[in-house]
CSV table of C-alpha atoms and ligand atoms in Angstrom, one decimal:
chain,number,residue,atom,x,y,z
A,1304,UNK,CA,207.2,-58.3,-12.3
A,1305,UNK,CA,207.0,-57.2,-15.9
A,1306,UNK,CA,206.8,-53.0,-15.6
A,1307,UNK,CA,209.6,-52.1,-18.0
A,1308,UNK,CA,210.0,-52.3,-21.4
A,1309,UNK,CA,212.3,-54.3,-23.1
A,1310,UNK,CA,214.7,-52.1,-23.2
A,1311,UNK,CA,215.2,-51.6,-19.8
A,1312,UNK,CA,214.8,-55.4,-18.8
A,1313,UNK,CA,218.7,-55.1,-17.9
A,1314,UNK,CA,218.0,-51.8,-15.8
A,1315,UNK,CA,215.1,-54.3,-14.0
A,1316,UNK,CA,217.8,-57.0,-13.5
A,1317,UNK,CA,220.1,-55.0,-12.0
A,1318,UNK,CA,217.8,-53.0,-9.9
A,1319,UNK,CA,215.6,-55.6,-8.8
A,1320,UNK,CA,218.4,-57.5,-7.5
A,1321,UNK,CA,219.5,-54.6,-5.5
A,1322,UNK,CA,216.8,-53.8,-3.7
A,1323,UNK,CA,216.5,-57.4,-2.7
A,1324,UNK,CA,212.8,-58.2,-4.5
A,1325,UNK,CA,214.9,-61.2,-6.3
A,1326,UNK,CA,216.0,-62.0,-3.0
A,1327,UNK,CA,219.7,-61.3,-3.5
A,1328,UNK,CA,220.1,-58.5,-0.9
A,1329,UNK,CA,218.3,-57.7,2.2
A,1330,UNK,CA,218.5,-54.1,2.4
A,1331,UNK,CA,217.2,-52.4,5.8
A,1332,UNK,CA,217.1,-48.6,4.6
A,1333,UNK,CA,213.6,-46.6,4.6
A,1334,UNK,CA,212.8,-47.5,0.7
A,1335,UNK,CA,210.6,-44.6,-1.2
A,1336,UNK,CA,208.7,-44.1,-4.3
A,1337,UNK,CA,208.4,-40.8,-5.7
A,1338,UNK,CA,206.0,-39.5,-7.4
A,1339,UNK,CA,206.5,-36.5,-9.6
A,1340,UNK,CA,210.3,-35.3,-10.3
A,1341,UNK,CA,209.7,-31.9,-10.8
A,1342,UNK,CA,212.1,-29.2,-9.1
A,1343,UNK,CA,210.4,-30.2,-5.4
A,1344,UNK,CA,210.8,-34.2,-6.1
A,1345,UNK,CA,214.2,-33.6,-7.4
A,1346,UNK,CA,215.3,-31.7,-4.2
A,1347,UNK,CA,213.8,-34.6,-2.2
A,1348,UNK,CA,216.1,-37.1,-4.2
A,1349,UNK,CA,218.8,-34.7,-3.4
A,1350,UNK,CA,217.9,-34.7,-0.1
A,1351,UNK,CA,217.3,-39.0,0.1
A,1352,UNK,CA,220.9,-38.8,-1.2
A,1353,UNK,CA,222.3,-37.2,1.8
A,1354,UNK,CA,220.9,-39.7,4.2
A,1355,UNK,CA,222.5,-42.8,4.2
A,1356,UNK,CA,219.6,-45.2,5.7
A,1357,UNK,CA,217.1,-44.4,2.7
A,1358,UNK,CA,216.9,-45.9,-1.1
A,1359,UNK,CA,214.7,-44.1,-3.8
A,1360,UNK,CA,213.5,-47.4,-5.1
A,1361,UNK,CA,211.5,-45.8,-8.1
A,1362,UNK,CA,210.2,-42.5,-9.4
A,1363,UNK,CA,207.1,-41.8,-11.3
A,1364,UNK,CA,206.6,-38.7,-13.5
A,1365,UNK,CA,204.5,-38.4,-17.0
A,1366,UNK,CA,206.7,-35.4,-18.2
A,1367,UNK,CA,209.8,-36.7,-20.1
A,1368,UNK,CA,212.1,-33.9,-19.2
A,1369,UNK,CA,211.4,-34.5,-15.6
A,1370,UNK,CA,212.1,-37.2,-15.6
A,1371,UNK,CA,215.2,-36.8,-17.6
A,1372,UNK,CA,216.6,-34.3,-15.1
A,1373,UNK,CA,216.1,-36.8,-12.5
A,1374,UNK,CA,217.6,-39.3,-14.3
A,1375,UNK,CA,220.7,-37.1,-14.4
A,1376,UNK,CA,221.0,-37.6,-10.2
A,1377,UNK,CA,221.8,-41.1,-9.9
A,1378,UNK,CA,224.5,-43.0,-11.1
A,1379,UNK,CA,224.2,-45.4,-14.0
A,1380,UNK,CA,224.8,-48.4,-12.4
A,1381,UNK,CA,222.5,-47.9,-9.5
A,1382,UNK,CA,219.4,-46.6,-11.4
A,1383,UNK,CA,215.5,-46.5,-10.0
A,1384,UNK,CA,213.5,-48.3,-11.2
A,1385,UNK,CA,211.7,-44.6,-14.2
A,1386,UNK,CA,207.3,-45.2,-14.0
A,1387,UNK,CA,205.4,-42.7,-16.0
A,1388,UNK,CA,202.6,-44.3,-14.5
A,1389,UNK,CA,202.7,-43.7,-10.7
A,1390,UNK,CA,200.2,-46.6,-10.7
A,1391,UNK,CA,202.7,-48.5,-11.0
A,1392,UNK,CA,204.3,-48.2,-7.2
A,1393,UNK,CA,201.7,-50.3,-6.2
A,1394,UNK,CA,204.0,-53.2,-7.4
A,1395,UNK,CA,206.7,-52.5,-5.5
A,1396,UNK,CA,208.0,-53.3,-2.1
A,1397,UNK,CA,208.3,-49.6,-0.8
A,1398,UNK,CA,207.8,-48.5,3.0
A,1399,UNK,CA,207.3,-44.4,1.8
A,1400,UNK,CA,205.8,-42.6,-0.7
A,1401,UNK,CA,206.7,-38.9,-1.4
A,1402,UNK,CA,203.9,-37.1,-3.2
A,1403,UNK,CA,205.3,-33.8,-5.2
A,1404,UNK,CA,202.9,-33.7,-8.2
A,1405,UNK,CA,201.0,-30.3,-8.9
A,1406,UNK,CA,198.5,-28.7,-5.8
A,1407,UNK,CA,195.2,-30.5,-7.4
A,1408,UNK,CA,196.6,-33.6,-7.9
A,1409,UNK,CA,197.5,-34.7,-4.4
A,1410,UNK,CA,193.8,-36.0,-3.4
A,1411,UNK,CA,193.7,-38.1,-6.8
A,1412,UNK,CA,197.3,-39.4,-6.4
A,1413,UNK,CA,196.2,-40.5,-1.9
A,1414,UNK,CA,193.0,-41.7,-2.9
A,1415,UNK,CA,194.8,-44.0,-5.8
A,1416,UNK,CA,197.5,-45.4,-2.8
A,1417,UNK,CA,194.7,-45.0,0.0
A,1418,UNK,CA,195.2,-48.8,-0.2
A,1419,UNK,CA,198.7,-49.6,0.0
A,1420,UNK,CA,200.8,-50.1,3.2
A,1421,UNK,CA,203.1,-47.0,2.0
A,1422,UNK,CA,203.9,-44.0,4.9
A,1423,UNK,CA,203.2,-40.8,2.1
A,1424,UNK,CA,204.5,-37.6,2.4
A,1425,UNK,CA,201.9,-35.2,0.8
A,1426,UNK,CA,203.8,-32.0,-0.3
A,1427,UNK,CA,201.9,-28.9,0.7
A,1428,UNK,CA,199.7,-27.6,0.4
A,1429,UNK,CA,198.0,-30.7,1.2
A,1430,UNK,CA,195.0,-29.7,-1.4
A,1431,UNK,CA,193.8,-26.6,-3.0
A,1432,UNK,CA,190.0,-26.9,-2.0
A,1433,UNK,CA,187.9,-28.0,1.8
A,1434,UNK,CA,186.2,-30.5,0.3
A,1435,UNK,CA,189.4,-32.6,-0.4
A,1436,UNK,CA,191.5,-31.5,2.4
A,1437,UNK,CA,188.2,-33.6,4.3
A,1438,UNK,CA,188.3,-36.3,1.7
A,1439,UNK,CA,191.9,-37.0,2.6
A,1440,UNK,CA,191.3,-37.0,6.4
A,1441,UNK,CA,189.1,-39.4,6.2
A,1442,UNK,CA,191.5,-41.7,4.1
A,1443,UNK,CA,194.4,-41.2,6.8
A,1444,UNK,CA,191.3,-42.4,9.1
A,1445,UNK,CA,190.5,-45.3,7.6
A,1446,UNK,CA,194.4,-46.4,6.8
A,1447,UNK,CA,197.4,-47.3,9.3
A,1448,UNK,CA,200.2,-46.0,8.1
A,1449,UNK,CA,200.5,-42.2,8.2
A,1450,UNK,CA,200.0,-39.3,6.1
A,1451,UNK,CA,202.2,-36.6,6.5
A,1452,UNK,CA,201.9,-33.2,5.1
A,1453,UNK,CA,205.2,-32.1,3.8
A,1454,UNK,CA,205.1,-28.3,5.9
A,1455,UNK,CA,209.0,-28.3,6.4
A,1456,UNK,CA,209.3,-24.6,7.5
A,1457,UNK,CA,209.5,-25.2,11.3
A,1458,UNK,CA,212.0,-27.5,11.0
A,1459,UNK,CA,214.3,-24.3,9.4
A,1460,UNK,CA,217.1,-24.4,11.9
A,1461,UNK,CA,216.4,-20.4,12.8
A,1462,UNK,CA,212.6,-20.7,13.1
A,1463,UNK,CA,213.6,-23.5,15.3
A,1464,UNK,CA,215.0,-21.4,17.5
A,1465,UNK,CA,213.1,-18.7,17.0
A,1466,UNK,CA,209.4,-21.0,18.0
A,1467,UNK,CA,211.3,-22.6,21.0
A,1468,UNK,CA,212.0,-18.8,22.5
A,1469,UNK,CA,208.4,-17.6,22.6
A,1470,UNK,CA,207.3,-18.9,25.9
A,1471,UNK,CA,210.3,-16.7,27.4
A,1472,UNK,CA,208.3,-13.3,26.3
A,1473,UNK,CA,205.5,-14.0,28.6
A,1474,UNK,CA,201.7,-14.4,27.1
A,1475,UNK,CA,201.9,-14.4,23.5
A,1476,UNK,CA,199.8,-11.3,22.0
A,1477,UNK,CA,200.6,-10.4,18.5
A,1478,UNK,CA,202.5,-12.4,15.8
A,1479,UNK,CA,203.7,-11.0,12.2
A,1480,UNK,CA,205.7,-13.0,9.5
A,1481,UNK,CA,206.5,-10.8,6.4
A,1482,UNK,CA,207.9,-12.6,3.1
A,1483,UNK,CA,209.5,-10.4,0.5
A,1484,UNK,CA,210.7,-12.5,-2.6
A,1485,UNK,CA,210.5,-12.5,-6.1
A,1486,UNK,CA,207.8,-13.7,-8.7
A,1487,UNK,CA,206.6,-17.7,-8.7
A,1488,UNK,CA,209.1,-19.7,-11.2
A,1489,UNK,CA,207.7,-21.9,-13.7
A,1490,UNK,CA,206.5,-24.8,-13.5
A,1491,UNK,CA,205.7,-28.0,-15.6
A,1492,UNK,CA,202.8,-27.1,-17.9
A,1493,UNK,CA,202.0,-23.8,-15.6
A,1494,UNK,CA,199.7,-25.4,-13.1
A,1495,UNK,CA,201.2,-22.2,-10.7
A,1496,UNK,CA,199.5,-19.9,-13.0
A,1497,UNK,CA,196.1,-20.6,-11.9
A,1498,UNK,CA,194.2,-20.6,-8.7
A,1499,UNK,CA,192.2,-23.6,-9.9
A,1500,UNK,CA,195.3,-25.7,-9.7
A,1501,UNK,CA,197.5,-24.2,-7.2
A,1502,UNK,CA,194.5,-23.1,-4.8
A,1503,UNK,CA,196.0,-19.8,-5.2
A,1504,UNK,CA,199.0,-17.9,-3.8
A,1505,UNK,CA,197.7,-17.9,0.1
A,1506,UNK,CA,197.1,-21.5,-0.2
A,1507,UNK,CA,200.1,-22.6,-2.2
A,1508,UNK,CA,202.7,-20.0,-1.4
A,1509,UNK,CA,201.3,-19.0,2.7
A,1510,UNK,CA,199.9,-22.3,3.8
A,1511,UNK,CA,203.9,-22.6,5.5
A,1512,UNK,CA,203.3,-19.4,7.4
A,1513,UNK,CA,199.5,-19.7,8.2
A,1514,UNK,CA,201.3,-23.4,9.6
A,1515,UNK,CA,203.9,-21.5,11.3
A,1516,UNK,CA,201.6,-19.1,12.7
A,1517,UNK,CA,199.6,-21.3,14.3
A,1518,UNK,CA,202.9,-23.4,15.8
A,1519,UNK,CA,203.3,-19.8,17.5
A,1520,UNK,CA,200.0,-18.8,18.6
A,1521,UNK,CA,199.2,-22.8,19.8
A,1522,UNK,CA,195.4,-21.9,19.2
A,1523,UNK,CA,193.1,-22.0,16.5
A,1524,UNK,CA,192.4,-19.4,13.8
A,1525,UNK,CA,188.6,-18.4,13.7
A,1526,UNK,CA,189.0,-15.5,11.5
A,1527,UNK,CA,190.6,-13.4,8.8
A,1528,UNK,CA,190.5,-9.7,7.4
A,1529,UNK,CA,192.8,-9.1,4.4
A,1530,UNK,CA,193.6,-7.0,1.3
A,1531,UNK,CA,195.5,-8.3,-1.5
A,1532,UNK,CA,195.6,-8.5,-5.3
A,1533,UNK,CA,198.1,-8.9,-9.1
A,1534,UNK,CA,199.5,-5.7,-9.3
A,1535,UNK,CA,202.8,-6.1,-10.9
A,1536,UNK,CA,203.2,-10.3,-11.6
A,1537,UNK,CA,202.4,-12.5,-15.0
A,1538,UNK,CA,200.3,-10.2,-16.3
A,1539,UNK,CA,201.7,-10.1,-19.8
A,1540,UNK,CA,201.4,-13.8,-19.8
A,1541,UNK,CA,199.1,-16.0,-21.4
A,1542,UNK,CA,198.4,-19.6,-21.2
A,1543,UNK,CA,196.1,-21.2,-24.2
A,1544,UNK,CA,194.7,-17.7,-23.7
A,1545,UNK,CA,194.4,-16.8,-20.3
A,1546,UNK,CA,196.0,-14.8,-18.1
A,1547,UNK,CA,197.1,-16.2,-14.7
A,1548,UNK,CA,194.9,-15.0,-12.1
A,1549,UNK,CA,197.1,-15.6,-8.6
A,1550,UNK,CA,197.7,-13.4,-6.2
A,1551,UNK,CA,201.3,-11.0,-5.5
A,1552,UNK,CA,201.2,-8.8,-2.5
A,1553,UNK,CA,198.7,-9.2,0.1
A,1554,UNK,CA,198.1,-7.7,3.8
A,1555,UNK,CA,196.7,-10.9,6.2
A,1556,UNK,CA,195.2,-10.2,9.3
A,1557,UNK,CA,194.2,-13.9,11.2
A,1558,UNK,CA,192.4,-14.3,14.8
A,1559,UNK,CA,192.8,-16.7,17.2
A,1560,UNK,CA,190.3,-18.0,19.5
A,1561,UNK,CA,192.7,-17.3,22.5
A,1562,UNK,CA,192.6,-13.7,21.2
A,1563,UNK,CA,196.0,-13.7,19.5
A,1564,UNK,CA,196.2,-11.8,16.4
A,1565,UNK,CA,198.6,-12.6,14.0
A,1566,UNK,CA,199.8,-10.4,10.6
A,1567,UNK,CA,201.4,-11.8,7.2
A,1568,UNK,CA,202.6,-9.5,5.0
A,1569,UNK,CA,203.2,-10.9,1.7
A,1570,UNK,CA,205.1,-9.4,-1.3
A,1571,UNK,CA,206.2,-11.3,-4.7
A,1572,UNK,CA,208.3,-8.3,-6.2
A,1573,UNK,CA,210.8,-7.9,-3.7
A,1574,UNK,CA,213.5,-10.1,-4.5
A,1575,UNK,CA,216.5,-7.1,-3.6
A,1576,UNK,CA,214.8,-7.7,0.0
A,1577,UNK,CA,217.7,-8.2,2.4
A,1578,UNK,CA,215.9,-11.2,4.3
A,1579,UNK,CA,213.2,-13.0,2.5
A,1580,UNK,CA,211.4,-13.9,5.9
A,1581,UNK,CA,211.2,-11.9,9.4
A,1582,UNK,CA,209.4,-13.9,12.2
A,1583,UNK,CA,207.8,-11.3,15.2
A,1584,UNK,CA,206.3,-12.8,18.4
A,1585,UNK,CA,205.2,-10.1,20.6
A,1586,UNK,CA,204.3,-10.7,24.1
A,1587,UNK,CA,203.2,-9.4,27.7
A,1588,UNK,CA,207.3,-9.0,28.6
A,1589,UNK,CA,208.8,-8.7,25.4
A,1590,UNK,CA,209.6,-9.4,21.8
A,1591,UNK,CA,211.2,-11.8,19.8
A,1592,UNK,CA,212.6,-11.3,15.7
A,1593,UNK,CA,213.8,-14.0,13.1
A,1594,UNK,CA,215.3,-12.9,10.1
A,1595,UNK,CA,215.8,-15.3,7.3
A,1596,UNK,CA,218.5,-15.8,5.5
A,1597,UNK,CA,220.3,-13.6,7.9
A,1598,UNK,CA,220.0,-16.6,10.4
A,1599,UNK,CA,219.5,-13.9,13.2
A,1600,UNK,CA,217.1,-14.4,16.9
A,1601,UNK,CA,216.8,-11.0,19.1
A,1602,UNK,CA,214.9,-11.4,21.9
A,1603,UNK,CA,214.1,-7.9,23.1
A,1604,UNK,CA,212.6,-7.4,26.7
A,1605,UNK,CA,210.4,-4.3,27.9
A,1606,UNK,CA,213.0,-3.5,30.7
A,1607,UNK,CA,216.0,-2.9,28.4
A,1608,UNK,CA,217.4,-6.5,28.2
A,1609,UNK,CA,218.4,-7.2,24.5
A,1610,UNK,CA,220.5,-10.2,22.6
A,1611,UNK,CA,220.9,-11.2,19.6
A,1612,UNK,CA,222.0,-14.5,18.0
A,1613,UNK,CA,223.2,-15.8,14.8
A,1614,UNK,CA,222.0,-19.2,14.5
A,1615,UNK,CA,224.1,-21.9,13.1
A,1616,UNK,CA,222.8,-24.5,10.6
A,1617,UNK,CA,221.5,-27.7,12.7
A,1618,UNK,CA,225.3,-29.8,12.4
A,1619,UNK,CA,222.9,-32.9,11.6
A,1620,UNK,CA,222.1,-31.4,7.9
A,1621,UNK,CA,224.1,-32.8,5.1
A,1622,UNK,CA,222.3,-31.0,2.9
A,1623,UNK,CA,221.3,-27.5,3.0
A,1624,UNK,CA,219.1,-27.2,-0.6
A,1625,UNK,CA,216.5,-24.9,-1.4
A,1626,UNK,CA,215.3,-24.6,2.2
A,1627,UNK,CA,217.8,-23.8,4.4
A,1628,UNK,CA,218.3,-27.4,5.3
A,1629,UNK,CA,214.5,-27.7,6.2
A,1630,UNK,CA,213.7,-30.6,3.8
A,1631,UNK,CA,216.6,-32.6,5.0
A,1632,UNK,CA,215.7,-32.3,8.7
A,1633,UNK,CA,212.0,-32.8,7.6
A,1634,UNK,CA,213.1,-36.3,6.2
A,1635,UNK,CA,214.7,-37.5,8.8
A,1636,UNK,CA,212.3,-37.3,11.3
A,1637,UNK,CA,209.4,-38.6,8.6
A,1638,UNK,CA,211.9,-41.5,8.2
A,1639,UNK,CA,212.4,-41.5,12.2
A,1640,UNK,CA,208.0,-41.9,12.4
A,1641,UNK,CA,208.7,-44.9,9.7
A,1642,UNK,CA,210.8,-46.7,11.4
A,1643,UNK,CA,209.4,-46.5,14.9
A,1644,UNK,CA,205.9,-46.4,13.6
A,1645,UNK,CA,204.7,-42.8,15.6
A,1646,UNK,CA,202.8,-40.2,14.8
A,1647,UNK,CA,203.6,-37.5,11.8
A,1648,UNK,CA,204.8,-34.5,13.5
A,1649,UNK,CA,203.0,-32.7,10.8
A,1650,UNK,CA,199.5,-34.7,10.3
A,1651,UNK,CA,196.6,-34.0,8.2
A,1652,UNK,CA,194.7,-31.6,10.5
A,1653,UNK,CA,197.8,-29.5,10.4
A,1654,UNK,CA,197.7,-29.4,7.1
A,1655,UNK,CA,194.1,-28.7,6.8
A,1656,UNK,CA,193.9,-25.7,8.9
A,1657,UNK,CA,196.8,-24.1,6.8
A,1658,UNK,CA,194.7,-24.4,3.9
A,1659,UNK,CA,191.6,-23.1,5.6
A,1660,UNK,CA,193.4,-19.9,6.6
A,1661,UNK,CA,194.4,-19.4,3.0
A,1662,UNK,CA,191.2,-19.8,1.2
A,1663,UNK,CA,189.6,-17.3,4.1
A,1664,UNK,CA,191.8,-14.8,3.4
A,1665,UNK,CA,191.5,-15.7,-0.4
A,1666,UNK,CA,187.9,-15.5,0.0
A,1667,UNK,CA,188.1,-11.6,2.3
A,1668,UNK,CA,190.2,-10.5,-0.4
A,1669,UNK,CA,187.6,-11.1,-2.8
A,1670,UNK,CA,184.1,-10.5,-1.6
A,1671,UNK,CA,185.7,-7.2,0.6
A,1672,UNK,CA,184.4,-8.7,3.5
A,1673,UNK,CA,186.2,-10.4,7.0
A,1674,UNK,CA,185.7,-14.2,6.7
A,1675,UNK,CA,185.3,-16.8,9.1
A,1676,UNK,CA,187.5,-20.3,9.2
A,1677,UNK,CA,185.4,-23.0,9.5
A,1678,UNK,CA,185.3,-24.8,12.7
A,1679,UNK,CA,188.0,-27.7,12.1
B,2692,NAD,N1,207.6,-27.8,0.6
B,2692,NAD,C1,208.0,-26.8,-0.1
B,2692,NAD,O1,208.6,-25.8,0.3
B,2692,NAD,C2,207.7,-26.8,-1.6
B,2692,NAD,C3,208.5,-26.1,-2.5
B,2692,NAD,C4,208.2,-26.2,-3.9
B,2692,NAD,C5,207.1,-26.9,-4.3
B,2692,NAD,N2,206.4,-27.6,-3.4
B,2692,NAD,C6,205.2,-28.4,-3.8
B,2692,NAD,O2,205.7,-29.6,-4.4
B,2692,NAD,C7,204.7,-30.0,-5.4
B,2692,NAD,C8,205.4,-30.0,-6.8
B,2692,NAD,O3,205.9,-28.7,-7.1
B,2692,NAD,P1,207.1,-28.5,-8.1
B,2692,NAD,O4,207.7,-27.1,-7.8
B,2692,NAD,O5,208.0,-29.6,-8.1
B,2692,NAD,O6,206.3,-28.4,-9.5
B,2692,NAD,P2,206.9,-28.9,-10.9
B,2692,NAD,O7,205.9,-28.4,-11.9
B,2692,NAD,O8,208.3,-28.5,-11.0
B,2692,NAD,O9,206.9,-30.5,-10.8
B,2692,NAD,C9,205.7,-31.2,-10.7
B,2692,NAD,C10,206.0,-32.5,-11.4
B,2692,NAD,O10,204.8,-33.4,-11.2
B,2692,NAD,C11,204.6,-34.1,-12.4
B,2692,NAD,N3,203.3,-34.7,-12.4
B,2692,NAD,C12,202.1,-34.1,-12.7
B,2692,NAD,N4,201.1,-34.9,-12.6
B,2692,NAD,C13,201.6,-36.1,-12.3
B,2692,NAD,C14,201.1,-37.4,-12.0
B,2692,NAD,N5,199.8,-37.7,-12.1
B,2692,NAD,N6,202.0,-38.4,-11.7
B,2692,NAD,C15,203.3,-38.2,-11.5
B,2692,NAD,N7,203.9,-37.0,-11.8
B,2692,NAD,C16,203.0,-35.9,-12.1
B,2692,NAD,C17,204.9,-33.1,-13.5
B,2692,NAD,O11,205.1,-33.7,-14.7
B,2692,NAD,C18,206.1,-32.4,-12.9
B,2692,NAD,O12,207.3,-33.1,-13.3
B,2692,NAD,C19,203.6,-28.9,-5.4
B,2692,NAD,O13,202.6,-29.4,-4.5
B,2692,NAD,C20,204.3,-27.8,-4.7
B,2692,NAD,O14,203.4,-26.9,-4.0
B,2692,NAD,C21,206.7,-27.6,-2.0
């Protein structure tokens, strides 16, 4: 295999003979390629690190200072193989993909490894239009390895909890997730600044609740009222000229066809907000609250019974990162549906209905109008 430079023909030596493709070492952990080493592929490495039975074999990322900063990770003697052509994986011997390039790219980057025996793990949203959230169910169709959609919230260790206590309020009714947090960060070459690359902020940002949402309800969303708009973010920016167009603070009503209705309440300039999430599941006998990072369950019942619980962390993280140990639990059971072949636990239709929810809303917001989901 010739896919390095001369200079880093030793770096091939060494690493080709560690990961066994000279035929010097069997190794049996879960091998991944990773495609984009941007702040979300970096946190996966991070993440890869902390679990003993999987090797990041290479990583692929045009932008030199990604992959610089990813380069700082890993020791120097036991360096992936650096791509800047993700292309490239094709060559290897690799049981997983992770796929953490920019919103629009993700449908270009599956169709390109449609043909490979690589597992992928899509980070969300899993596209930013229909059309190519369809596209790539049809490719998972026609392909047997899986495609999983990379919605990590429900494995939080509190919203756990907090989804495996609503069948004790009786029938669900009403759900409501609020999240309070600061402004987007940046991002390599500002796709986050547009809708036309991120999908916009209830498809890029809210896909994980309208996911979540639906994990509580257990029903399909049919349709959505909402109010929203860029009151107070990026607008003294500009980018070759333009000003980014996405979304801040937004009021989200969804129906459900069992006649559920749920409520996200989304605000991007709220960072001194004491929990960045609260999770509300209201039913026929009583309620139940998540507050996160507070790591706090009450379960509150109509007759007068009341607890509340400070959830630990799961003891099986080793690494609690940017999500509250989510991604780390998230990989082990992706590796978990490697190596026993199953099911994703988070598959493509998944993933497609928490896009649908977010263009709806995007599209209520701005024609003024309720908007139906599309049957899925
Ligand atoms: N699951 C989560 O909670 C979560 C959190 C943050 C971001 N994300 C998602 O992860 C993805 C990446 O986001 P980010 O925050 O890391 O953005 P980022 O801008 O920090 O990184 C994206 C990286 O992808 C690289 N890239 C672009 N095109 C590429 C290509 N064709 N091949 C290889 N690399 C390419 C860029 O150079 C950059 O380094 C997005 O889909 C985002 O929505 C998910």
């Amino acid at each position: 295999m010739n896919l390095l430079s001369k200079r880093n023909l030793f770096v091939d030596l060494i690493v080709q003979s560690r990961f066994g493709i000279l035929g010097a070492k069997k190794n049996l952990s879960t091998k991944f390629g990773l495609i984009g080493a941007g702040m979300m592929g970096r946190e996966h490495i991070r993440n890869l690190q902390a679990i003993k039975k999987a090797e990041i074999v290479a990583i692929a990322d045009p932008d030199d200072g990604s992959l610089k900063s990813a380069k700082k990770l890993f020791s120097e003697d036991m360096p992936p193989y650096y791509l800047t052509d993700y292309r490239q994986l094709r060559e290897f011997d690799l049981d997983a993909v992770i796929i953490a390039t920019p919103n629009f790219t993700h449908i270009e980057v599956v169709k390109e490894l449609a043909s490979t025996p690589f597992h992928l793990l899509v980070e969300k949203p899993m596209c930013t239009n229909l059309r190519d959230c369809k596209e790539m169910i049809a490719i998972d169709k026609g392909r047997d390895p899986m495609i999983w959609i990379a919605l990590e919230y429900r494995f939080m260790s509190t919203t756990s909890h907090f989804l495996s206590k609503i069948p004790e309020i009786g029938d669900l009714k009403m759900v409501f997730i609020r999240e309070h947090r600061g402004p987007f960060l940046e991002k390599v070459n500002n796709w986050n600044r547009f809708n036309k690359y991120s999908g916009g902020t209830l498809v890029e940002k809210c896909c994980h609740f309208f996911d979540l949402m639906t994990l509580m309800v257990q029903a399909t969303p049919v349709r959505v009222h909402a109010s929203g708009g860029q009151n107070v973010n990026h607008l003294d920016e500009k980018y070759d000229g333009g000003v980014p167009d996405i979304l801040d603070n937004a009021f989200v009503i969804v129906e459900f066809d069992n006649g559920v209705r749920g409520c996200l309440d989304l605000c991007m300039f709220a960072e001194g907000s004491r929990n960045e999430q609260e999770l509300v599941a209201t039913g026929q006998l009583g309620k139940i609250e998540a507050f996160i990072p507070e790591d706090l369950v009450k379960i509150s019942f109509r007759d007068g019974n009341n607890s509340a619980l400070k959830i630990p962390p799961n003891p099986r993280i080793k690494y609690m990162g940017l999500h509250h140990g989510a991604s780390y639990m998230e990989l082990l059971a992706f590796i978990k549906a490697v190596l026993n072949g199953s099911d994703p636990i988070v598959d493509c239709i998944q993933g497609l209905r928490s896009v649908a929810v977010g263009i709806a809303a995007q599209e209520a917001i701005a024609s003024g109008k309720s908007t139906r989901i599309p049957v899925i």
